[in-house]
Amino acid sequence: MADDIFSVPVFLVVFRESLEAVIVVSILLAFLKQTLDGPNGDKTAYKKLVRQVWLGTALGLLICLIIGGALIGVFYTIGVNKWELSENNYEGAFCLIASVIITFVGAALLRIGKMQEKWRVKLAASLETPLSMTGPAGRWSAVKRFFEKYAMFGLPFVTVLREGIEAIVFVAGVSFQAPAKSVPLPVVVGLLVGLAVGYMLYRGGSSTRLQIFLVVSTCLLYLVAAGLFSRAVWAFEAQRWSTTIGGDAAEIGNGPGSYDIDNSVWHVNCCSPELNGGGGWGFFKAILGWTNSATYGSVISYNVYWIFVILGFLALRYREVKGHWPLMATPEPQEVVLTTEDAGVKGLQK
Amino acid sequence: MASTRALWILAFVTLFATTSLTNAATITYDFDISWVTANPDGLANRPTIGINGQWPIPRIEADVGDRIIVNVVNSLGNQSTSLHFHGLFMNGSTHMDGPSQTTQCPIPPGGRFTYNFTIEQPGTYWYHSHTHGQYPDGLRGPLIVRDPENPFKEMYDEELVLTVSDWYHDQMPGLLSFFMSKANPTGAEPVPNSALLNETQDLKIAVQAGKTYLFRMINIGAFAGQYVWFEGHNMTILEVDGVYTQPAVASMIYLSAAQRCSFLITAKENSSTNFPIVASMDTDLFDKLPDDLNWNVTGWLEYDSKAPYPTPKVLDQPFEPFDDMKLASWDTQALLGEPDQVVTLNVIMDNLGDGANYAFFNNITYTSPKVPTLYTALTAGELASEAAVYGEYTHSFVLERGQVVELVVNNLDSGKHPFHLHGHNFQAVWRSEEEAGTFGDSNVTSEEFTKIPMRRDTIVLFPEGNIVLRFKADNPGVWLFHCHIEWHVQSGLMATFVEAPLDLQKTLQIPDDHYAACKASGIPTEGNAAANTVNLLDLSGQNTPPGPLPTGFTTRGIVALVFSCISGILGVAVVAWYGFADVGDDKSSPVSVSRVAAKGVYEQPAASLGEDSVSAPGVGNVGADRDEISAVGGGSGKPVSA
């Protein structure tokens, strides 16, 4: 399973976005079930609203697919050549973006319960808000009324659309410097795994196994992110070097001149993840950030990334245990007394 | 400019004409080498190295047997220099040959230096700086030796000297530091900006109908070989590199950097037009062709200054220059016998530890010794016969007097290389086609060598081909063998022949001004290549090229890799630790919501949303947070009205 048929970042992003969408949809469905499907519920309204949820989801998905198709079409008709001159800069930027996304997504995955909570709070808030508004008349109020009426359509629609477009933009970004054939498989697998995990969450399935799965996959995610971060720095340096030697360093291949000797930490004339599809080394590159030509920048950034991640998690954990960030004063316990709706909503929405 | 130069030369010629006719004359030149501004292609003014305030620099002219004295003053101010008289044997005067750190120390700014030698060879030569890749900045000019016994003198009416060259708008020091840098890992040679004829363009050479002219043509360029043809006229080759040949008719010749060729051009009996002379730089040598480069230069045989000067016709076929290997020497000197010593040199380009691209003979890239090689030969006593004392990186071969030497050069590189041997003409006994591989692999035997070979001092070796040269070690001295592409001189495509060093010790006296040049620059004049005078076989401290590129992991790389692995493992461990941590007592929620306050306000708290079906109990102990979620529902969630 080399890099050229299975792009790990694509998989992770699709997985994450589909998981989030599934969570939203599942929360809404559960919510409707609880409120309306009871013995004293309104069966008609329930069915109508469930249909809205599914309709919103489906429509969101459809628009995503259209946008995705269009985007891919644009990418492959305009052609990658347009970016070739500063190819490394693009690669660097996308690696950096991917690394940042994964870094923050990863932390959220480890507290997937919190993700559910967040959505519950958000959904609750957005379901609540329209009611508390006494909107002015005019066009806006018409829009608002529409969304009030079709909240159960709008929420999944917007969520799926947003997550979907996020995924597409990212996948497009990754795929345009990776071979096209490396995209479909991770997209499909990511979707399926996202749906599966979402469903497990919904069903409350085997939780320990799910936790192990999440922790292992998140560890993998961070390995990938560290590699991507290092590779971003590497790519920026490679672009600079390519400019220095007045051409494309990749044309020189693997040997002398393909790298800046004064900036090189190691360079082995083998094991290149770039040439000839990279083979097994391409896989190492995707998972572990391996390069056969490491620079000071790439090595230092790799280590700095891990230091940042380690400190970040220590701080997160510290906050969970102590209730405040390290090195900061203990905050006054913030007791929000929910005597009115407004206080409650504002407090939760921050 | 040409007219002033002509006058200047005329002054010398007339001065010594009378003496030279009767017996050997002594011709003295006072050369004050300094910067002038020149713009020969009309595209850019640039500082150029001139002599006595003039550029192009004066032509040196003499008769066979004359003594030449050149008194040099280096007024450049910022560069040292030296003069090499290209093609002259310098028999008995190897110390006048000119290459810095080989037969002399460079003449420092403000220094004075006298070259003093006699000329025994007739023909077409040139002189140029042999220091730090300097001559392309302008210090290059013709050196013509007339021959009272010229076998062809009845065949022509007049002699003309015609130089062809390439021209850069930038000065060599800057170009060289880019060329020899990590930013140029492929060793791409800077591409010239223009081609020149007689150091100018649109040259007009007045000819008279029916007359025959001897053109002495010299490529004084730094890099580009040139295809040369005269529209409507054939050339009859009579001499190459100072060696008379059997006359041979050609329609086009190829002159590499440093090669010379004399040929007859007979003017048409009547012509209503002028005829273009075209020199076209060999663009195969260039790694890239800049859009604004005109690699041709045009001149005209001017029959009538009122007639049109047509633009040259575009050739409709590939260049087919005369193959100089077909030439035979006029004196019919036979192929030298089986060699006493065979030297095989493989031409290789590769990168060294500083990232720059170097040129190698076998595994050695030439690096100047601390002591000029000639001075080592003179001060090493009996050990002067040991190649080791000259240092590893001068790539020295010691030749015994009278030996027949065979030089096999295999081109493992994909470029053309014009190789030049100082102090000798060699017999060019074999030259392969392109991509023929090494001579050793080619199964060619000496039976196939040319029986009456052409002799010259500079020959083109084809890409991935091979050449076999023979010469007799009859000229004691220290002689370089190198590619005459000036870029490759700098990147180290050079070897040294130390010929009969013990004879040199007996006969040679180095003038004081030569030693003074060394002293002024702090260059030692005794000992081996490392300036070691006690143990001459101890070369510790010799000048060395950069080391090879590291081929794999160095200590630095291993340390970096280990550290990265440790950070990775540690990081994953922390992530896992966090992932498995019990979040039951999560206090990080910014708001702790009191359920109490909400209690009772809502009849049906949306708490059920969190409680029963949605949350995944146990996952990250979400259940522990459930209270808050319930509170959220309670606090904010009014039952939704459909």
Coordinates of N, CA, C and O in Angstrom, one line a residue, chain B residues 42 68 103 115 117 140 147 166 184 202 212 218 274 309 323 460 472-473 508 566 573 598 609 626:
Chain B
G42 N 29.1 46.1 -29.3 CA 28.1 47.2 -29.3 C 26.9 47.0 -28.4 O 25.9 47.7 -28.5
I68 N 62.6 37.1 -28.5 CA 61.5 38.0 -28.0 C 61.8 38.3 -26.6 O 62.0 37.4 -25.7
T103 N 55.2 27.1 -14.0 CA 56.5 27.4 -14.3 C 56.9 28.8 -13.8 O 58.0 29.3 -14.0
Y115 N 59.7 38.2 -19.9 CA 59.8 37.0 -20.6 C 60.8 37.1 -21.7 O 60.8 38.1 -22.4
F117 N 62.8 34.7 -24.6 CA 62.9 33.4 -25.2 C 63.2 33.6 -26.7 O 62.9 34.7 -27.3
R140 N 44.5 38.5 -24.6 CA 44.6 37.4 -25.6 C 44.9 38.1 -26.9 O 44.2 39.0 -27.4
D147 N 58.2 33.0 -41.7 CA 59.2 32.0 -42.0 C 59.8 32.3 -43.4 O 59.2 32.2 -44.4
D166 N 34.9 34.2 -28.6 CA 33.7 34.4 -27.9 C 33.8 35.6 -26.9 O 35.0 35.9 -26.5
N184 N 25.7 25.8 -9.1 CA 25.9 25.3 -10.5 C 26.3 23.8 -10.5 O 27.4 23.5 -10.9
D202 N 31.0 42.7 -37.8 CA 30.9 43.4 -39.1 C 32.2 43.8 -39.6 O 32.4 44.9 -40.2
T212 N 45.6 36.2 -54.1 CA 45.5 35.1 -53.2 C 46.0 35.5 -51.8 O 47.1 36.1 -51.7
I218 N 42.9 32.2 -35.9 CA 43.2 31.8 -34.5 C 41.9 31.9 -33.7 O 41.2 32.9 -33.7
N274 N 30.1 41.8 -52.3 CA 31.1 41.4 -51.3 C 30.6 40.0 -50.7 O 29.4 39.7 -50.8
Y309 N 26.7 44.5 -49.0 CA 27.2 43.5 -48.0 C 26.1 42.6 -47.6 O 25.4 42.8 -46.7
D323 N 37.6 17.5 -41.6 CA 38.1 16.7 -40.5 C 39.7 16.8 -40.5 O 40.4 16.3 -41.4
V460 N 40.6 18.3 -30.7 CA 39.3 18.2 -30.1 C 39.0 16.7 -29.9 O 39.2 15.8 -30.8
K472 N 57.5 12.9 -28.6 CA 58.8 12.5 -28.2 C 59.3 13.5 -27.1 O 59.1 14.7 -27.2
A473 N 59.7 13.0 -25.9 CA 60.1 13.8 -24.8 C 61.5 14.4 -25.1 O 62.5 14.0 -24.5
L508 N 69.0 25.0 -16.2 CA 68.1 26.2 -16.1 C 68.6 27.2 -15.0 O 68.9 26.8 -13.9
I566 N 13.5 9.4 18.4 CA 13.2 9.5 19.8 C 12.0 10.5 20.0 O 11.0 10.2 20.7
A573 N 3.9 8.4 22.3 CA 3.6 7.9 23.6 C 2.7 8.9 24.4 O 1.7 8.6 25.0
A598 N -31.7 25.5 36.8 CA -32.6 25.2 35.7 C -33.7 24.3 36.1 O -34.7 24.2 35.4
L609 N -31.5 13.9 25.3 CA -30.7 13.9 24.1 C -29.3 13.3 24.4 O -28.7 12.6 23.6
R626 N -21.8 13.9 31.0 CA -23.2 13.9 30.6 C -24.0 14.9 31.5 O -24.9 15.6 31.0

